[in-house]
Short mmCIF file of C-alpha atoms (C1' of nucleotides) in Angstrom, two decimals:
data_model
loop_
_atom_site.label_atom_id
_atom_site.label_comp_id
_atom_site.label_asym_id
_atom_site.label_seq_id
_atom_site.Cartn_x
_atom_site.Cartn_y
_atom_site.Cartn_z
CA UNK S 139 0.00 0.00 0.00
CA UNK S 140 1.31 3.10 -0.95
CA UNK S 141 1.68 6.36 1.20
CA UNK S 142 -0.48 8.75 -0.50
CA UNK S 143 1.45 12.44 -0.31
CA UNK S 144 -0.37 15.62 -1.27
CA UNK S 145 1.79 18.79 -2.20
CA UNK S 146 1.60 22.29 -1.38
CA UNK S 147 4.07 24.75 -3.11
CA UNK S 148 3.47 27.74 -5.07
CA UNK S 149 6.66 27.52 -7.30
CA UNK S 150 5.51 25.42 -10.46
CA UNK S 151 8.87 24.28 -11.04
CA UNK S 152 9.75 22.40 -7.92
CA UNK S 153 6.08 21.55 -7.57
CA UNK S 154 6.82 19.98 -10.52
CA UNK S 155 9.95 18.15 -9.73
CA UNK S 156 8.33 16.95 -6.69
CA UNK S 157 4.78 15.46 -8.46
CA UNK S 158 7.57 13.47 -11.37
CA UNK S 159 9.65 12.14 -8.36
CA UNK S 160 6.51 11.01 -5.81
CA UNK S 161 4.61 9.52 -9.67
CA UNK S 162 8.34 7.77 -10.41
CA UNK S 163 9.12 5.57 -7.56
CA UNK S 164 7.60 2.57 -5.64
CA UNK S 165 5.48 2.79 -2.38
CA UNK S 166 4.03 6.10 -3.26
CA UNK S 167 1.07 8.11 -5.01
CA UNK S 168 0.84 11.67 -5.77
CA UNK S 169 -2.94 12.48 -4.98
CA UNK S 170 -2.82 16.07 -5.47
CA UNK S 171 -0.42 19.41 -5.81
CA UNK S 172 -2.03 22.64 -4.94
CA UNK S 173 -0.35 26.01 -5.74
CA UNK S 174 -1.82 28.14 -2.60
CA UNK S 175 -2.93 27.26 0.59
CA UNK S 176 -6.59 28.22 -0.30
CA UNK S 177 -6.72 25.61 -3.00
CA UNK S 178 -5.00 23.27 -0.91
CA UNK S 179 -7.54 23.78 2.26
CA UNK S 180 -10.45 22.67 -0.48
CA UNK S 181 -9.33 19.77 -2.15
CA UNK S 182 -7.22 17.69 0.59
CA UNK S 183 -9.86 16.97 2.54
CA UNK S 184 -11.24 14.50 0.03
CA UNK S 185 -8.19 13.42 -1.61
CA UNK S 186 -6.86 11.65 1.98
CA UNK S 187 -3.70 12.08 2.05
CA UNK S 188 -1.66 10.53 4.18
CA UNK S 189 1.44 12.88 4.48
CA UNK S 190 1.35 16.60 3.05
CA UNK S 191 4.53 18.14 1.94
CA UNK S 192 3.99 21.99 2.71
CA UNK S 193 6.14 24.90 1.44
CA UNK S 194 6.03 27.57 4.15
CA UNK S 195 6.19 30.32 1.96
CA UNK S 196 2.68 30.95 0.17
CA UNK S 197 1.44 33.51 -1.70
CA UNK S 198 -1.91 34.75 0.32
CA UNK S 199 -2.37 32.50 3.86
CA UNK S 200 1.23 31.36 5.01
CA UNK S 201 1.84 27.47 5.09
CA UNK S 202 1.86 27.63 8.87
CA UNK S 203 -1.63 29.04 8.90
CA UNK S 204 -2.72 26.10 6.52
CA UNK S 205 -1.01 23.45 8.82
CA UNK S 206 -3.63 25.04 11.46
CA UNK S 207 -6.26 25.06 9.29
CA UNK S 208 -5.77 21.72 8.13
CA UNK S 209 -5.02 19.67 11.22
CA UNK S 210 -7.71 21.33 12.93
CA UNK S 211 -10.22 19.64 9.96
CA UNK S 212 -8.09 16.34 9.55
CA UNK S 213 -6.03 15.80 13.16
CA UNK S 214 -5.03 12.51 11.42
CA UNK S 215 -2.74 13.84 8.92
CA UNK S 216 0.89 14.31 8.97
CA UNK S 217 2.57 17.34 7.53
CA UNK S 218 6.34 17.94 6.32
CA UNK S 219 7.42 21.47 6.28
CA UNK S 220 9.74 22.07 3.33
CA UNK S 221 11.63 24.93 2.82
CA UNK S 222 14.42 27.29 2.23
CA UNK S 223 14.22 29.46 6.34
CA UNK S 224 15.49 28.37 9.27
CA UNK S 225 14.46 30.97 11.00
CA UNK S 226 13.60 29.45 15.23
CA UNK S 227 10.45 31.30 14.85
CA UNK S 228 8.88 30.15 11.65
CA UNK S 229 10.18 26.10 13.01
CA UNK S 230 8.65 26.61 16.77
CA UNK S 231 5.29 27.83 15.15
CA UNK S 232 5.16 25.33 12.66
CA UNK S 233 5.20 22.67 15.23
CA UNK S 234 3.03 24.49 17.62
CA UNK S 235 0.34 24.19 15.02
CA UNK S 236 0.90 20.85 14.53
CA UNK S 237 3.21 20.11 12.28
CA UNK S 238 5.01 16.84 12.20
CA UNK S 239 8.59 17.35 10.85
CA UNK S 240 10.67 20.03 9.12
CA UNK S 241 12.53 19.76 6.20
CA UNK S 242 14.73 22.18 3.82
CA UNK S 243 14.18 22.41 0.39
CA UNK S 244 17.55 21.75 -1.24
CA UNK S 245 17.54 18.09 0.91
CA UNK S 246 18.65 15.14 -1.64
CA UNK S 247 15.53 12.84 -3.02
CA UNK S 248 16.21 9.73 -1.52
CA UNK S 249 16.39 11.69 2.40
CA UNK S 250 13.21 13.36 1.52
CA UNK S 251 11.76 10.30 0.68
CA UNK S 252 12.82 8.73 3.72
CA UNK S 253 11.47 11.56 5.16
CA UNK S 254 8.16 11.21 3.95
CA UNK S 255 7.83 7.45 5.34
CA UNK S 256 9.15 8.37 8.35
CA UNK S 257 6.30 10.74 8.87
CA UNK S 258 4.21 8.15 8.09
CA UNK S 259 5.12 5.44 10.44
CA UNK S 260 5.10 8.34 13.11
CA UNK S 261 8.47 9.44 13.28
CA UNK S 262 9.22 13.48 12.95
CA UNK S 263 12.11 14.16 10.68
CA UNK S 264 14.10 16.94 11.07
CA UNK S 265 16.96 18.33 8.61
CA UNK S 266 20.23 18.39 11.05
CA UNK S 267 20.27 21.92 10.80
CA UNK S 268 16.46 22.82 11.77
CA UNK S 269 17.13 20.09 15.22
CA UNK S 270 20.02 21.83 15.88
CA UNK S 271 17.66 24.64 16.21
CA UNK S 272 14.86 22.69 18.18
CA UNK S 273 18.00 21.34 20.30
CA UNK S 274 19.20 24.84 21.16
CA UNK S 275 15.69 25.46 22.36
CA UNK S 276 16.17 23.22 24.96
CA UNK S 277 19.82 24.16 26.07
CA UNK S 278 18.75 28.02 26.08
CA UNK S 279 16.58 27.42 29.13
CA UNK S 280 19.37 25.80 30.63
CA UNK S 281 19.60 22.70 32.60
CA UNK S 282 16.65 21.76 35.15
CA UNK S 283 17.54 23.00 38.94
CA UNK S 284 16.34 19.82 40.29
CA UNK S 285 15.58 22.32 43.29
CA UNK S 286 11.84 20.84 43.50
CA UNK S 287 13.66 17.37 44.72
CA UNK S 288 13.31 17.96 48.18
CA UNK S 289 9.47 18.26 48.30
CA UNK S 290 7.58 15.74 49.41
CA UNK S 291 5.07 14.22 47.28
CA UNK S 292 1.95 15.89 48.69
CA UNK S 293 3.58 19.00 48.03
CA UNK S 294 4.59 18.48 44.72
CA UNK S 295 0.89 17.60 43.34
CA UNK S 296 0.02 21.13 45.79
CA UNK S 297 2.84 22.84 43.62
CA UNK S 298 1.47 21.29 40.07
CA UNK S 299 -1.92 22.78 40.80
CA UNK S 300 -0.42 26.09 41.84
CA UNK S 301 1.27 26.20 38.46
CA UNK S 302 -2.16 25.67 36.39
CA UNK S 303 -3.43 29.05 38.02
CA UNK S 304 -5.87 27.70 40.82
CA UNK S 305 -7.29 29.57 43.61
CA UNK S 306 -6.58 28.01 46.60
CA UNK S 307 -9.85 26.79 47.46
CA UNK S 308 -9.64 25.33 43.57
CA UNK S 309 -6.75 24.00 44.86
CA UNK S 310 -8.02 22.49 48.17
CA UNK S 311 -11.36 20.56 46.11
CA UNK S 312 -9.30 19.32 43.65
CA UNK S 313 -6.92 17.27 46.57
CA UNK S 314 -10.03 16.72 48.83
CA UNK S 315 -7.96 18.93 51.82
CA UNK S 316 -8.56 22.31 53.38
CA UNK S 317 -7.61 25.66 52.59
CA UNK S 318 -5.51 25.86 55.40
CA UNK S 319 -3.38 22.95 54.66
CA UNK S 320 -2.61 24.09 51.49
CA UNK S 321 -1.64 26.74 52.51
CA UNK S 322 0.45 24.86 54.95
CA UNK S 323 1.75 23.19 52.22
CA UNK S 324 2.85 26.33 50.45
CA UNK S 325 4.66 27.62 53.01
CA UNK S 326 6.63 24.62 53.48
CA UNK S 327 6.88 24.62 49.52
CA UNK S 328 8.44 28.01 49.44
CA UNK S 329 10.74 27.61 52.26
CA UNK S 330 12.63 24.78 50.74
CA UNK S 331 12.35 26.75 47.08
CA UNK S 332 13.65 29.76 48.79
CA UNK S 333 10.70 31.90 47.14
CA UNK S 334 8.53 34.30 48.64
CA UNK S 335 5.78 34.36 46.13
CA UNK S 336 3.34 31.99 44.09
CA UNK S 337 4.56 33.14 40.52
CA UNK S 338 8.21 32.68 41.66
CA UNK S 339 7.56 28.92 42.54
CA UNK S 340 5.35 28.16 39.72
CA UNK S 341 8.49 29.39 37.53
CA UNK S 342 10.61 27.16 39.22
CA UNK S 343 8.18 24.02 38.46
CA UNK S 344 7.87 24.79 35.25
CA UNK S 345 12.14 25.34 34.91
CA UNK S 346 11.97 21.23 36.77
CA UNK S 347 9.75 20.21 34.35
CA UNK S 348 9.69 21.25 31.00
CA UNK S 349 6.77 19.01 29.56
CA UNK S 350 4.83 20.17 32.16
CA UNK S 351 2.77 22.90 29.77
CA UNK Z 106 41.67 14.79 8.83
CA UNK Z 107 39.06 12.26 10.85
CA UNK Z 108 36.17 12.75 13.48
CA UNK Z 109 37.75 11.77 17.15
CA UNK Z 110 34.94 9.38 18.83
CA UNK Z 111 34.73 8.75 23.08
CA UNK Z 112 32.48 6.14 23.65
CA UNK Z 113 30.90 5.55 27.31
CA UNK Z 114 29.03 2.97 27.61
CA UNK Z 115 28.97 -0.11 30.32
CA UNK Z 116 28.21 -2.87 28.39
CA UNK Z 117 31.18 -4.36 27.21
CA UNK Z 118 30.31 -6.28 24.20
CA UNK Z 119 28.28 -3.13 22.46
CA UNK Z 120 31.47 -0.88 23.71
CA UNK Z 121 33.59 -3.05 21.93
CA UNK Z 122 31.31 -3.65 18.46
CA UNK Z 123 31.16 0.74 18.45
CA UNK Z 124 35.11 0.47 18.71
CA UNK Z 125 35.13 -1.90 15.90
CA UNK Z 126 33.17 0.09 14.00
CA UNK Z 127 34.76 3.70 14.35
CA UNK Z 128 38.19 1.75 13.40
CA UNK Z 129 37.24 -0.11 10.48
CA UNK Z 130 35.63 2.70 8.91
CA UNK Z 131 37.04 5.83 6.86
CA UNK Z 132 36.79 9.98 8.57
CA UNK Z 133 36.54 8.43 12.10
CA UNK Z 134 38.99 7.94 14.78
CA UNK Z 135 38.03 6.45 18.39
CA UNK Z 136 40.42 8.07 20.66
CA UNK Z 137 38.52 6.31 24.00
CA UNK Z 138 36.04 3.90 25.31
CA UNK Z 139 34.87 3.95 28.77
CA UNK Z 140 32.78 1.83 31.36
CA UNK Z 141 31.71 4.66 33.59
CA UNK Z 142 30.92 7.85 33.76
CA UNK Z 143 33.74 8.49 36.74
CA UNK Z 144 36.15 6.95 33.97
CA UNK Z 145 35.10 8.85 31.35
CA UNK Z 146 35.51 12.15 33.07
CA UNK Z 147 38.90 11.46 34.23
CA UNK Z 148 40.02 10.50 30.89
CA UNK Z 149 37.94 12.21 28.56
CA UNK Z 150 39.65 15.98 28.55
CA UNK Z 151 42.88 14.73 27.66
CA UNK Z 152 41.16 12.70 24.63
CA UNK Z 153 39.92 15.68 22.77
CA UNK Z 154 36.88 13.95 21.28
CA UNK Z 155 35.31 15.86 18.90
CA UNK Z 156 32.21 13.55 19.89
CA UNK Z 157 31.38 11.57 22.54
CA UNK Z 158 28.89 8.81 22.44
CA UNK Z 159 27.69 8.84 25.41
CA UNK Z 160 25.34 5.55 26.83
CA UNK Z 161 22.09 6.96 29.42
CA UNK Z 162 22.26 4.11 31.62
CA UNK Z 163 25.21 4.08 33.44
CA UNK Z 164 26.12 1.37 36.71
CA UNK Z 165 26.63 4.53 39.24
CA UNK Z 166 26.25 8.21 37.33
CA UNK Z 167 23.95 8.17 34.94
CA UNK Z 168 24.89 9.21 31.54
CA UNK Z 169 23.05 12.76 32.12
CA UNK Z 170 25.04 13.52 35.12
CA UNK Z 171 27.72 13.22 33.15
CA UNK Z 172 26.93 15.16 30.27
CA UNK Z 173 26.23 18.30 32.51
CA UNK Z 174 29.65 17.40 33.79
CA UNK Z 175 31.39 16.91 30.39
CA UNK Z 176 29.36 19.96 28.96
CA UNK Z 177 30.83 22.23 31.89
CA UNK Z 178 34.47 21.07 31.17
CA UNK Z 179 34.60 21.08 27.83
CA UNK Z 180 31.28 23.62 26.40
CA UNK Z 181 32.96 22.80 22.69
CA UNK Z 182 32.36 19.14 22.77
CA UNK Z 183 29.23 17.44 21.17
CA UNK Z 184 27.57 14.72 22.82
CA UNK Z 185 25.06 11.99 21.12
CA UNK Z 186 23.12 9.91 23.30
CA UNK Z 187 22.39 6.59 22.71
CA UNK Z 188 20.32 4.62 24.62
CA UNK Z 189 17.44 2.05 24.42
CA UNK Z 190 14.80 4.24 26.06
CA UNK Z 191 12.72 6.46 24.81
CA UNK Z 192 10.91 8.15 27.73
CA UNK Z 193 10.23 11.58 27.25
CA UNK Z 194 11.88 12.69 30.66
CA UNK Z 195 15.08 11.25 29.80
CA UNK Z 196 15.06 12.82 26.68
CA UNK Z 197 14.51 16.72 28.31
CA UNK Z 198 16.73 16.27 30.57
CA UNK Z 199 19.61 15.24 28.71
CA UNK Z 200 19.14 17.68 26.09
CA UNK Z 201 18.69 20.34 28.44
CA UNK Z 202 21.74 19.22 30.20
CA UNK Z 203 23.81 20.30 26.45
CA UNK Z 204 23.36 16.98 25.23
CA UNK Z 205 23.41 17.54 20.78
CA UNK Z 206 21.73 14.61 19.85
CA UNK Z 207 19.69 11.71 20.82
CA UNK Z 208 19.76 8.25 18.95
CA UNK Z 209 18.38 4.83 19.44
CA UNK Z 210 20.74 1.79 19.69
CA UNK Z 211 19.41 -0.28 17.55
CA UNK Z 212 20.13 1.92 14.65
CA UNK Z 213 21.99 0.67 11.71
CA UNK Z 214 25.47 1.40 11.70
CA UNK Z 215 25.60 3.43 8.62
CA UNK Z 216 23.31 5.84 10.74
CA UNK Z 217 25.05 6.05 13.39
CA UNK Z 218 28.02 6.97 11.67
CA UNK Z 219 26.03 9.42 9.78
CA UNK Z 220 24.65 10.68 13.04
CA UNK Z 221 28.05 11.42 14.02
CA UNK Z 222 29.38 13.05 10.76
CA UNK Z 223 26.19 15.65 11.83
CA UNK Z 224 26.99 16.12 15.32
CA UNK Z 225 30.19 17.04 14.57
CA UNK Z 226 29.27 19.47 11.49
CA UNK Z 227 26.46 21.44 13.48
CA UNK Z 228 23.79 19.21 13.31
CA UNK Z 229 21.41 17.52 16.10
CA UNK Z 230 20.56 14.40 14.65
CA UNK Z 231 18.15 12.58 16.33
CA UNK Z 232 16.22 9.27 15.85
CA UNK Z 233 13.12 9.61 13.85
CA UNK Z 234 11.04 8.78 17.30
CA UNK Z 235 12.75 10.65 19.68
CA UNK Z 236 12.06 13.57 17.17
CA UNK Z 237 8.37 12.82 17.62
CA UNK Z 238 8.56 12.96 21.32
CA UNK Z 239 10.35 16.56 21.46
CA UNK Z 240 7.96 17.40 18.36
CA UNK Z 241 4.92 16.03 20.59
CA UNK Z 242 6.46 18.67 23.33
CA UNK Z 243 5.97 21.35 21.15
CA UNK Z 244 2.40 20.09 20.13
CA UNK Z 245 1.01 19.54 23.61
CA UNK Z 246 1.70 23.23 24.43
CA UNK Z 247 -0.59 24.08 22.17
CA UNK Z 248 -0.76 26.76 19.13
CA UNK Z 249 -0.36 30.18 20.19
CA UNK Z 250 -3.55 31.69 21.04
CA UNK Z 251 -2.14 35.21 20.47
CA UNK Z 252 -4.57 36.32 23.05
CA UNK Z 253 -1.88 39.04 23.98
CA UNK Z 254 -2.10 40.52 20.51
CA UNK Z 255 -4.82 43.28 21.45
CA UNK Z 256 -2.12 44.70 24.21
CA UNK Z 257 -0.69 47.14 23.82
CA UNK Z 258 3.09 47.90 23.75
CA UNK Z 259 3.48 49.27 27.43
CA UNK Z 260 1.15 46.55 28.61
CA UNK Z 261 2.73 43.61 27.16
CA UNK Z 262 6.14 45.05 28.80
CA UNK Z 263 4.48 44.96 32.38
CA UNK Z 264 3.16 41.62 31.34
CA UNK Z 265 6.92 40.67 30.60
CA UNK Z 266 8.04 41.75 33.91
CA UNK Z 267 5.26 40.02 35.88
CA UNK Z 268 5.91 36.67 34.23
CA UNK Z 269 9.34 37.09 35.87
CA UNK Z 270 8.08 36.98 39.45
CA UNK Z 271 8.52 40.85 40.41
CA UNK Z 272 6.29 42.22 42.59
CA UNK Z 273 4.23 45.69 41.38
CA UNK Z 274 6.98 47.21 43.33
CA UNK Z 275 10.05 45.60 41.55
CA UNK Z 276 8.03 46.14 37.88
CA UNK Z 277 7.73 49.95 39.11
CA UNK Z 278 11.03 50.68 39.53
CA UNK Z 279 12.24 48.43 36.40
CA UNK Z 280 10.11 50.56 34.38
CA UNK Z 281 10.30 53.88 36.34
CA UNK Z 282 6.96 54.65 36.72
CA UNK Z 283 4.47 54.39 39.77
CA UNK Z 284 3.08 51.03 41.49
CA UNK Z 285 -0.42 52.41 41.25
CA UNK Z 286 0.03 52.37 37.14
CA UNK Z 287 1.42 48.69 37.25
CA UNK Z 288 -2.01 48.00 38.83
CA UNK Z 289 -4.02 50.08 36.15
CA UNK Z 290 -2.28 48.56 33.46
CA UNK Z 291 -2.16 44.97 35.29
CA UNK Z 292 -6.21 45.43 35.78
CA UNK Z 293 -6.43 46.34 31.79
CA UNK Z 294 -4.52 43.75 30.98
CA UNK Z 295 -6.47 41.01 33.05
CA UNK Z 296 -9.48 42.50 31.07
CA UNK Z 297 -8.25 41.81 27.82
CA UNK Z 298 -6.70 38.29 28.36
CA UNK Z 299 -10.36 37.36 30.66
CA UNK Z 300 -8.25 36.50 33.44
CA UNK Z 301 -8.52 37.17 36.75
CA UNK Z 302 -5.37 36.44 38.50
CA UNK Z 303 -1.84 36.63 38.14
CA UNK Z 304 -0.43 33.02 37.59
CA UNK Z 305 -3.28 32.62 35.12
CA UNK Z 306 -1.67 35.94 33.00
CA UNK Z 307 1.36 34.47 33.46
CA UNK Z 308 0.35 31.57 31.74
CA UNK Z 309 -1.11 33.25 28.69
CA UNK Z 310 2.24 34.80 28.45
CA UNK Z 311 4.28 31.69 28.46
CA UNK Z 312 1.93 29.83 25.93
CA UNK Z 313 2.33 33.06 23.42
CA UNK Z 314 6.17 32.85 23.63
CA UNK Z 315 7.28 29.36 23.92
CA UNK Z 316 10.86 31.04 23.47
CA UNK Z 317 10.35 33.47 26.43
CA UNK Z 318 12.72 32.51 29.39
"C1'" DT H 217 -11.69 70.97 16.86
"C1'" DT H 218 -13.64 67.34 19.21
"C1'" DT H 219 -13.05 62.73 20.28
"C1'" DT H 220 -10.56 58.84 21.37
"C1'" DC H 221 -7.03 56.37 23.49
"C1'" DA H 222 -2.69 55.18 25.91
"C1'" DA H 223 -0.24 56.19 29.83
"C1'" DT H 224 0.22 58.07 34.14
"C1'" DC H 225 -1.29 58.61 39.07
"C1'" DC H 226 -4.62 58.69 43.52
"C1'" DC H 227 -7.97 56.51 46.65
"C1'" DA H 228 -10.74 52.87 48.79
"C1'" DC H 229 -12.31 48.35 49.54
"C1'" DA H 230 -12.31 43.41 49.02
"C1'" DA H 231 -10.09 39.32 48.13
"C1'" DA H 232 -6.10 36.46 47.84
"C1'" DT H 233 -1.70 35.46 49.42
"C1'" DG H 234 2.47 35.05 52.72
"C1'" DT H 235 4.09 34.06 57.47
"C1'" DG H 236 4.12 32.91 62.22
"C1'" DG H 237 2.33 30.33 66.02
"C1'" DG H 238 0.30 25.88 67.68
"C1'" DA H 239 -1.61 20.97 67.53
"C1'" DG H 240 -3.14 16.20 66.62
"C1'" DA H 241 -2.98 11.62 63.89
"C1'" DG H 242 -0.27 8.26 61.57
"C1'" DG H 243 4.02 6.35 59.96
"C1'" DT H 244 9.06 5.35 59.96
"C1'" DT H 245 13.39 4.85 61.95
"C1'" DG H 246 16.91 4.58 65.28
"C1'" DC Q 26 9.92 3.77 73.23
"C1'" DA Q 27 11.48 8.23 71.59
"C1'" DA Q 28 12.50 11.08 67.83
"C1'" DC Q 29 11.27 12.43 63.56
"C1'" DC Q 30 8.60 13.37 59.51
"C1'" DT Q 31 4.34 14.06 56.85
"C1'" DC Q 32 -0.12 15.48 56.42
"C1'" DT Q 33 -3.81 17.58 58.26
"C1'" DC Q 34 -6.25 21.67 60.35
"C1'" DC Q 35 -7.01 26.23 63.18
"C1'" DC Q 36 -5.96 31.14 64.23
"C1'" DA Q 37 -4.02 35.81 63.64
"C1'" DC Q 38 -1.74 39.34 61.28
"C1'" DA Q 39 0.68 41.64 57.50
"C1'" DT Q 40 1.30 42.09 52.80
"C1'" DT Q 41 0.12 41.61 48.09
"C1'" DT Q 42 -3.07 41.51 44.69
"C1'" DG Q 43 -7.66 42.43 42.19
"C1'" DT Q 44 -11.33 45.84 41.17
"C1'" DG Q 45 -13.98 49.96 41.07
"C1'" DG Q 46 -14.25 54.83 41.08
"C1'" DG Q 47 -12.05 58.87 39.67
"C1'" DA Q 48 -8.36 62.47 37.20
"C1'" DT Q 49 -4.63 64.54 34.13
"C1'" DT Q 50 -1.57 64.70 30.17
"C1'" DG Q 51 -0.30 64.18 25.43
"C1'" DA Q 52 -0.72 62.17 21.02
"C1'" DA Q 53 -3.42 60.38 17.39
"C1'" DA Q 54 -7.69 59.92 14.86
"C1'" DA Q 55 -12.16 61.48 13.26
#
DNA sequence: TTTTCAATCCCACAAATGTGGGAGAGGTTG
DNA sequence: CAACCTCTCCCACATTTGTGGGATTGAAAA
């Protein structure tokens, strides 16, 4: 079964280039190429694709703004940014909005094609250069504290709630305890954290624990 | 002139087939191979690896520890993990402690030694599904709501400083004007955003610049 | 010009938060 | 057992924060 791979790029050449190579080799169908991200937004939804290749620069509505557009209808679908920019910002929105990998244009056939079924088999590829970008992300904040270690467990979950923005009767309902013992707990909490204030320990769980939001 | 390779890693017979390999093959040079992480920090600045491959689970310091450690020694050195786990955690951590890449062990040895030719020219390669867990990071925070779009300029600074953990007090002075306007502009602001309180702002803030802090 | 708006400040009141004291129940460890 | 820790709750007080009402200035828009 092939993958089925639907293009969006506005330049006719490489649109082109890309249709002849998807058409020319085994284990995958070309089931559509759309110029903008309009004409794109229409016709994908019934031509089921399983991976979308997506240039980032479009005429009218940005590629990024498609990828939003067109997760939000099919959540399913897997889409490979291609292009030319590395800029952080463009790569950190495009995968905010749901993209699955990022790829630059002038990447050699047989690595975008192992792109594409790595997408598909629910891997994200990266070119080197945009993970170096993604990896700098991570080192920029710098390395976790570990300074929430010496909480106990209670206070920890207390801590986690604190850092979603509850009240702390919200706070209280949601552990089945009193206001007064969470506030208890937040003393204790900001003693060993060496804070004074909720938004200064909430910033300090979320430096401890990055996936956490 | 050829890539200089560390390898840490406890198990002796996969320490030994990654010595085999980075000798028998062409542009790489293994200068070291360790059983610890005590070992390899001993030995490892008077190596000069360009890269060190660098094994997560380690008998007494785990292979994180030591990158922080390496990292701190020697900032210029690029680290690849490689490891058999895939758990999300593991992978934050060591990337926020410098590490450059992250790649599965049971990846073909061509890879790997392609992984390596990228580390050491700039890249971050990583293994198509640990790229999916850090892109999955990105996802689960969400798109940008740009909710703080309809601030305006003087507001969003206040919002800055608030998100750092100042007081109105501390915000005041950093932006030499009065505590009584931090609180006007705070009470616009948690008008606009439909928030009530300030962890919640603060939260708006972070999800509408992932890159902030 | 009149109107609008952002930015600045003042006041007052209510609500939420931070900090100190004490205390009891249950569990673990030496 | 005694010492210690965790979790739980109560009280009191100070501080910080949230909200409403004003007011002035200056710049930009209608």
């Amino acid at each position: 079964m092939p993958i089925a791979v639907a293009i969006v790029e506005d330049d006719p050449r490489i649109r082109e280039s890309l249709t002849v190579l998807l058409r020319g080799v085994d284990g995958f169908r070309c089931v559509g190429s759309h110029a903008s991200a309009e004409e794109a937004l229409r016709a994908i939804p019934a031509e089921k694709p399983d991976v979308v290749l997506m240039d980032i620069n479009l005429p009218h509505m940005s590629g990024i703004d498609c990828v939003a557009q067109l997760k939000a209808k099919l959540p399913a679908i897997q889409v490979l940014m291609l292009t030319v920019y590395d800029d952080s910002d463009m790569i950190f929105r495009a995968l905010t909005e749901g993209a699955s990998g990022y790829i630059i244009k002038r990447t050699a056939p047989d690595k975008l094609l192992e792109a594409i079924r790595e997408a598909h088999t629910g891997g994200s590829p990266m070119s080197p250069h945009i993970a170096r970008k993604v990896v700098q992300y991570f080192h920029q904040r710098g390395p976790a504290r570990h300074e929430t270690e010496s909480l106990t467990d209670r206070e920890r979950e207390v801590l986690e709630q604190l850092a979603k923005g509850y009240l702390y009767k919200e706070i209280a309902d949601a552990l089945g305890i009193g206001v007064e013992t969470v506030r208890r707990h937040l003393s204790n909490i900001y003693g060993k954290l060496h804070v004074h204030t909720r938004t200064e320990a909430v910033l300090k769980h979320l430096q401890d624990h990055p996936a956490a939001r």
